[in-house]
Coordinates of C-alpha atoms in Angstrom, one line a residue:
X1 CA 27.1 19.5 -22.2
X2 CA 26.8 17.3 -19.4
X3 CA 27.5 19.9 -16.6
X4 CA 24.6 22.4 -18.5
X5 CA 22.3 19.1 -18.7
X6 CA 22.4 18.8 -15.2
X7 CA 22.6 22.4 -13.9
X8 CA 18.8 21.9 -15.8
X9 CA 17.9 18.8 -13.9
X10 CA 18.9 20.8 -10.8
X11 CA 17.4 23.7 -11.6
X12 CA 14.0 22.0 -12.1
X13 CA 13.9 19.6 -9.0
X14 CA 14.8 22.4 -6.6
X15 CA 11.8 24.5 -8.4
X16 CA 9.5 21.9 -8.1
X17 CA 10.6 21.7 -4.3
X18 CA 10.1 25.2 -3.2
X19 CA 6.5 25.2 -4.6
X20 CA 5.8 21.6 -2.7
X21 CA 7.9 24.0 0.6
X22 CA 4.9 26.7 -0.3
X23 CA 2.1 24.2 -0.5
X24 CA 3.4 22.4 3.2
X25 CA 3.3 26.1 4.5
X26 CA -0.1 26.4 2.9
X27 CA -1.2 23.6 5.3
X28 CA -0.2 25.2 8.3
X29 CA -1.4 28.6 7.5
X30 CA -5.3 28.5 6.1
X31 CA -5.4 25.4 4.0
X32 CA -6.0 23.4 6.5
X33 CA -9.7 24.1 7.6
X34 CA -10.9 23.7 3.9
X35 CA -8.7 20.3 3.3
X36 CA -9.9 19.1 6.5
X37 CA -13.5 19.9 5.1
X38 CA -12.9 18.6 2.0
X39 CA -11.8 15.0 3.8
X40 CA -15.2 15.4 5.6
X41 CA -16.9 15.7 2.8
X42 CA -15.8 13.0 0.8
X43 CA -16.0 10.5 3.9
X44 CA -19.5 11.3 4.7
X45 CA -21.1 10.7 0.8
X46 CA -22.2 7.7 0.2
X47 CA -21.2 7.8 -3.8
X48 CA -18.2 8.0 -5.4
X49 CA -15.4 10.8 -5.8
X50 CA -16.1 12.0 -9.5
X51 CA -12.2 13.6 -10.4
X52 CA -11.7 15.7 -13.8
X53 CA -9.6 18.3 -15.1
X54 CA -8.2 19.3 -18.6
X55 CA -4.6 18.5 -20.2
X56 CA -2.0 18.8 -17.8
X57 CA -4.4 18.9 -14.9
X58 CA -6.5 16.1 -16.4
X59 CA -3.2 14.0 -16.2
X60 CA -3.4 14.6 -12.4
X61 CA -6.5 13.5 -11.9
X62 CA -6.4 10.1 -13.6
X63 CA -3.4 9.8 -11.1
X64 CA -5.7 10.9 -8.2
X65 CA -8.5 8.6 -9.4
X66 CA -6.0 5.3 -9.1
X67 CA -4.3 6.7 -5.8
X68 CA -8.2 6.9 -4.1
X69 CA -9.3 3.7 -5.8
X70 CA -6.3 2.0 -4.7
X71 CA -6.6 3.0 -1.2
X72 CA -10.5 2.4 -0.4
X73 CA -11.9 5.2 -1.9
X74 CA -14.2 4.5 -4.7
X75 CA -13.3 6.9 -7.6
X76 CA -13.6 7.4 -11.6
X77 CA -12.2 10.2 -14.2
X78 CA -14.5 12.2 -15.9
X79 CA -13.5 14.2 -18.8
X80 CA -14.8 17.3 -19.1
X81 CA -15.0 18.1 -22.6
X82 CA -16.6 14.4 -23.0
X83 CA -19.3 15.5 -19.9
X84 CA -21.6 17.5 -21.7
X85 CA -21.7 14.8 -24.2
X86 CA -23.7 12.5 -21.9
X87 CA -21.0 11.7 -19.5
X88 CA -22.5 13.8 -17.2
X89 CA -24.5 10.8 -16.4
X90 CA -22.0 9.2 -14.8
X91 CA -22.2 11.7 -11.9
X92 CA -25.1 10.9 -9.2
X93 CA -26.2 13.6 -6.6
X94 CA -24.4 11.0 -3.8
X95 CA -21.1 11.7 -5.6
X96 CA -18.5 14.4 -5.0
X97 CA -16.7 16.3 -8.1
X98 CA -13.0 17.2 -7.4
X99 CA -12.4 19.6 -10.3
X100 CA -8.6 20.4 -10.9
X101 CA -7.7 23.8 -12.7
X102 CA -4.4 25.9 -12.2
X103 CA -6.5 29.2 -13.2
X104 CA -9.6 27.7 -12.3
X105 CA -10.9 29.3 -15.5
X106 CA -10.6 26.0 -18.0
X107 CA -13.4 26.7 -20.0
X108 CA -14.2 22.9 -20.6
X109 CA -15.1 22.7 -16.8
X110 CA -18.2 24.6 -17.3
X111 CA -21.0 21.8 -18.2
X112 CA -19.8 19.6 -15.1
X113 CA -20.1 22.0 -12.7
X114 CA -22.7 23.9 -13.5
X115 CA -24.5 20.3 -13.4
X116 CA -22.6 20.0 -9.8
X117 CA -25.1 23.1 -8.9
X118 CA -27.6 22.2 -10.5
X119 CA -28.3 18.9 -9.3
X120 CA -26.8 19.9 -5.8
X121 CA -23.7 17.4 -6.1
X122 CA -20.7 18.4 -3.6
X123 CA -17.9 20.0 -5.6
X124 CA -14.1 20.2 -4.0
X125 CA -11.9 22.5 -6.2
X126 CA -8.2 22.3 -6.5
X127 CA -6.7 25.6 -8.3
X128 CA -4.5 28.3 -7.5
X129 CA -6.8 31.3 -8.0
X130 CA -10.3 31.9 -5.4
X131 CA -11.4 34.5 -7.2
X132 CA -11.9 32.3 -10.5
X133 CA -15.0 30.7 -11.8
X134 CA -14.7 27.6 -10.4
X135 CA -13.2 29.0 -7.2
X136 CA -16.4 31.1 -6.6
X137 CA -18.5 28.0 -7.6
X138 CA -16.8 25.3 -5.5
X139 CA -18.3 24.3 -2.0
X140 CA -15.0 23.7 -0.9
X141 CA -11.8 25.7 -2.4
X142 CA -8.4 23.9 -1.7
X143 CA -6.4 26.8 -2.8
X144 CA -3.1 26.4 -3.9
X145 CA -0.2 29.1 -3.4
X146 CA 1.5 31.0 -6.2
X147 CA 4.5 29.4 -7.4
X148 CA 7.2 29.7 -10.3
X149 CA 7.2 27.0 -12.8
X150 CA 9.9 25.1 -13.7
X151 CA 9.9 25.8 -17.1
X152 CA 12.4 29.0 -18.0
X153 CA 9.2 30.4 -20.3
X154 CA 6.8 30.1 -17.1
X155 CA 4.3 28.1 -19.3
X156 CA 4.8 24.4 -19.6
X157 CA 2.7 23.3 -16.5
X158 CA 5.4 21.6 -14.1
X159 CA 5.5 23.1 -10.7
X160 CA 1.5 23.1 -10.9
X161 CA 1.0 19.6 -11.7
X162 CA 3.7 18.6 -8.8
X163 CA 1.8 20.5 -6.2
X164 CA -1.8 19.1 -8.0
X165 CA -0.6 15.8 -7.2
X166 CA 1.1 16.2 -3.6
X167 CA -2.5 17.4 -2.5
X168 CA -4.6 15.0 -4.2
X169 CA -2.1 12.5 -2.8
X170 CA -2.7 13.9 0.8
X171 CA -6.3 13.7 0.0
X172 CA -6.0 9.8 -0.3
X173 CA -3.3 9.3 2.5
X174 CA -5.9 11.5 4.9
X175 CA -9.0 8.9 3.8
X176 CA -7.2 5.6 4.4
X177 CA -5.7 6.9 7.5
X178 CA -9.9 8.5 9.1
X179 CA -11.0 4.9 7.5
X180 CA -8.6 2.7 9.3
X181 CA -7.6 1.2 6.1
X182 CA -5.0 -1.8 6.8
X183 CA -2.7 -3.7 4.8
X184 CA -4.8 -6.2 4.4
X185 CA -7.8 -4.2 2.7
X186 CA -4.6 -2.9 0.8
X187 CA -4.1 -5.9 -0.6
X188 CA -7.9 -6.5 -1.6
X189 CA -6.7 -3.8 -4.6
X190 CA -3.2 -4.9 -4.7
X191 CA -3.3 -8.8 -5.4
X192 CA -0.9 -9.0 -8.3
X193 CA 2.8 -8.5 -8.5
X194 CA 5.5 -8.0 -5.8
X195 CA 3.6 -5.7 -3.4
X196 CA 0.3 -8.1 -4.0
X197 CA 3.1 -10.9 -2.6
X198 CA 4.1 -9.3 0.2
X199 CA 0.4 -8.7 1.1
X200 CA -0.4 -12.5 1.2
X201 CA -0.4 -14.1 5.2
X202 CA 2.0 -16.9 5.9
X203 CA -1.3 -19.1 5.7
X204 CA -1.7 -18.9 2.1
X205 CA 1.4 -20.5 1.3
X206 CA 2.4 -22.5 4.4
X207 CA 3.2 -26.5 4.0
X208 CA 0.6 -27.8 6.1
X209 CA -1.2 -31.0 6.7
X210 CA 0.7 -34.3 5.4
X211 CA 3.2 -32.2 3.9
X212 CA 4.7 -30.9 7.7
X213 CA 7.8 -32.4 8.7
X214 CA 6.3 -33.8 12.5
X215 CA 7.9 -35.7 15.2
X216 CA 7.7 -36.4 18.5
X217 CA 10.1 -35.5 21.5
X218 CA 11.1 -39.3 22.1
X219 CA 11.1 -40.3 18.3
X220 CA 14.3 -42.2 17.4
X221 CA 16.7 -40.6 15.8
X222 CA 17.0 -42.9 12.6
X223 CA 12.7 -41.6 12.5
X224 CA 14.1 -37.9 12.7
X225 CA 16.8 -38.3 9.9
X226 CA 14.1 -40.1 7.7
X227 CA 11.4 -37.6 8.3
X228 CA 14.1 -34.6 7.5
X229 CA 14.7 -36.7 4.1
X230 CA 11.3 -37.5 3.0
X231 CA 9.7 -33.9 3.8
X232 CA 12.8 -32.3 2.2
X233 CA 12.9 -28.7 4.3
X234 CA 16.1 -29.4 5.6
X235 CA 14.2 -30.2 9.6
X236 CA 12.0 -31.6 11.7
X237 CA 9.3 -30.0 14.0
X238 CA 9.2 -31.5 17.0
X239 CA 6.3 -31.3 18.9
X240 CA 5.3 -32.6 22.9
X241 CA 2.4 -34.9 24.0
X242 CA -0.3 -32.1 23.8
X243 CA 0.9 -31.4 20.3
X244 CA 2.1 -28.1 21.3
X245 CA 5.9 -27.1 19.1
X246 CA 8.6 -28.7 21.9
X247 CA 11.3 -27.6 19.4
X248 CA 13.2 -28.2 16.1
X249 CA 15.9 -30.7 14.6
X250 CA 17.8 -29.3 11.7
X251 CA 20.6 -30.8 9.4
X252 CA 22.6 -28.5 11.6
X253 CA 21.7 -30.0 14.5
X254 CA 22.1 -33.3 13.7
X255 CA 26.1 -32.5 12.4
X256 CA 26.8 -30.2 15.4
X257 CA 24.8 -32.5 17.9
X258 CA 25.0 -36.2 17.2
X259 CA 29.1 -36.5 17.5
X260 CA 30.1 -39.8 17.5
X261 CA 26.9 -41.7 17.2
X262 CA 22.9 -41.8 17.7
X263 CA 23.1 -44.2 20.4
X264 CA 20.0 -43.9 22.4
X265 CA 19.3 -40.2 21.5
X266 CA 15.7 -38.9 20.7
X267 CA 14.4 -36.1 19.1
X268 CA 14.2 -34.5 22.6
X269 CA 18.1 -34.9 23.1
X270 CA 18.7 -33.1 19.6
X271 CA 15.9 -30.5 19.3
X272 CA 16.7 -27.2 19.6
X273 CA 14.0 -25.4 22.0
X274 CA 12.3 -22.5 21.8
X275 CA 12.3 -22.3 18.1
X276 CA 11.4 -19.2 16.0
X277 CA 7.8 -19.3 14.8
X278 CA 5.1 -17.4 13.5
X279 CA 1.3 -16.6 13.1
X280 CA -0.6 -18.0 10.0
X281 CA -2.3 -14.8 9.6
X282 CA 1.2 -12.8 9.4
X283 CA 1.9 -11.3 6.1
X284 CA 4.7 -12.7 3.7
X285 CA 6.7 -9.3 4.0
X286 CA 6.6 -10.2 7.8
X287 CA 8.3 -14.0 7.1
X288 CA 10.9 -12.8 4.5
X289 CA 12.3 -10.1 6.6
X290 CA 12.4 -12.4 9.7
X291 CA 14.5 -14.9 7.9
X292 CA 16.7 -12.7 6.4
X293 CA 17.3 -11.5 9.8
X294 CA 17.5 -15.0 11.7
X295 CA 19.4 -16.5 8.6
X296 CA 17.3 -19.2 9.0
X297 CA 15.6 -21.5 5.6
X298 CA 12.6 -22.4 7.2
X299 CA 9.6 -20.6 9.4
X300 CA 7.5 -22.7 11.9
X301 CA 3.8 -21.2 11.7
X302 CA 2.2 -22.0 15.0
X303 CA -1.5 -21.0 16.3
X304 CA -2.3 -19.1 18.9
X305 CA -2.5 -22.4 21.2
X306 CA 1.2 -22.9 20.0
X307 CA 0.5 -25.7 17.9
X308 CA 2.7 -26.3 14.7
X309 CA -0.1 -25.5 12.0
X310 CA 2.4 -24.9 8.6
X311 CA 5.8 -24.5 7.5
X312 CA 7.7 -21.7 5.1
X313 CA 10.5 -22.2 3.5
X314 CA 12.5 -19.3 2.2
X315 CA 12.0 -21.2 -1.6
X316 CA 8.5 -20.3 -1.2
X317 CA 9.2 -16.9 -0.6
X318 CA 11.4 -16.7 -3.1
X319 CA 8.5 -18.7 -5.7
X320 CA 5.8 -16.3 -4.9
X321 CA 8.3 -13.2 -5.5
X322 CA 7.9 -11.9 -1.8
X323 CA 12.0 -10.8 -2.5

């Protein structure tokens, strides 16, 4: 049973594969002008991308809606057996309707775009037959090629939907890339959870102010060891006369360093120089994946005048759920 199970599971992945192989061949062989179009289009309205489509399709399209939204392009789902039920107001002439439809014949489709040419609204169609009704309609047709469906009765919509979503997928990649969206617009959308973590800059959760382990390069050592206990991040940033970061004392450097005694030693005898640091307008991701790599606790953030301005230490990454 197990071997037939996953013969199946097999079977379908490498179905769904050789229609997302047709569709990349698609690209390079015709689809590209009317993509390329269609990425024009929605670019240069100053509305919002109106996406419908019935069942399986429909599906799709809420998927295409929160991709676009997600990554700068304002966007909504219509449904479009609820649009000639007054939903239809919801579309403005600014807008642009991307109407999904496998035979491009989905009878519910009718009332939105016939509105789409009536009120002269740009409409982008995503099916896999020109010739259809919404084909011959469309301003734009992104024609998709022929493929088998992964289902052995050729009917449950699976192959379809994959290569629906691939497109409307390169739609939204194509958009953020011609708009120059960066990670931090991404995080605008993306505030909450892991990926909203690792989207926050160093500044936002940097110890800064009184709560920055500071010294001097000729403080005494027994002012080092105290400031390294009070401030509790395991060091000390030490910084020179014009306040610019001279180096750092850790509880490593005080056990591999101060031998048999203090004696006369200052932080300046201790420090190690050169320390690792970063910008306060890096991103989180940036300061986890530097002190996993340094195998360090604890980031200096210095400005761009090389000033000690914050501190992170790894048990704020790990607070805010940057890991």
């Amino acid at each position: 049973m197990t071997a037939t199970i996953s013969a199946s599971a097999l079977r379908t992945i490498a179905t769904e594969r050789a229609g997302l192989d047709a569709l990349h061949e698609a690209i390079g062989n015709g689809l590209a002008e009317p993509f390329t179009a269609a990425v024009e289009m929605i670019r240069a309205a100053s509305g919002r991308v109106i996406v419908t489509g019935m069942g399986k399709s429909g599906h799709v399209a809420r998927k295409i809606v929160a991709t676009l939204a997600s990554t700068g392009t304002p966007s909504y789902f219509v449904h479009p057996a609820e649009a000639s039920h007054g939903d239809l107001g919801m579309v403005q002439p600014e807008d642009v309707v991307v109407a999904l439809s496998w035979s491009g014949e989905a009878a519910e489709l009718s009332a939105i775009v016939g509105y789409t040419r009536r009120f002269r609204v740009g409409l982008i169609a995503i099916t896999a037959n020109r010739d259809s009704a919404l084909g011959r309609e469309a301003d734009i047709a992104l024609v998709l090629p022929k493929a088998q469906e992964a289902c052995p009765n050729g009917l449950a919509p699976t192959t379809s939907t994959t290569m629906q979503m691939a497109l409307g997928d390169a739609l939204a990649v194509a958009l953020l890339e011609a708009r120059g969206f960066s990670r931090q617009d991404f995080y605008v959308y993306h505030p909450g959870g892991k990926l909203g973590a690792q989207l926050k800059t160093v500044a936002t959760i940097m110890h800064s102010g009184e709560g920055l382990p500071v010294v001097g390069e000729m403080a005494a050592m027994a002012d080092v060891v105290a400031m390294i206990t009070a401030k509790g991040f395991g060091c000390a940033v030490v910084i020179d006369v014009e306040g610019k970061l001279a180096g750092v004392v850790t509880d490593g450097d005080l056990r591999r360093k101060l031998g048999a005694g203090w004696g006369g030693r200052v932080a300046r005898d201790v420090m190690t120089r050169n320390p690792r640091r970063i910008a306060p307008d890096a991103l989180t991701a940036e300061a986890l994946e530097m002190v996993n790599r340094l195998r360090v606790t604890a980031l200096i953030v210095a400005d761009a005048g090389d000033k000690p301005v914050g501190l992170v230490h790894v048990h704020d990454l790990l607070a805010l759920g940057v890991a």
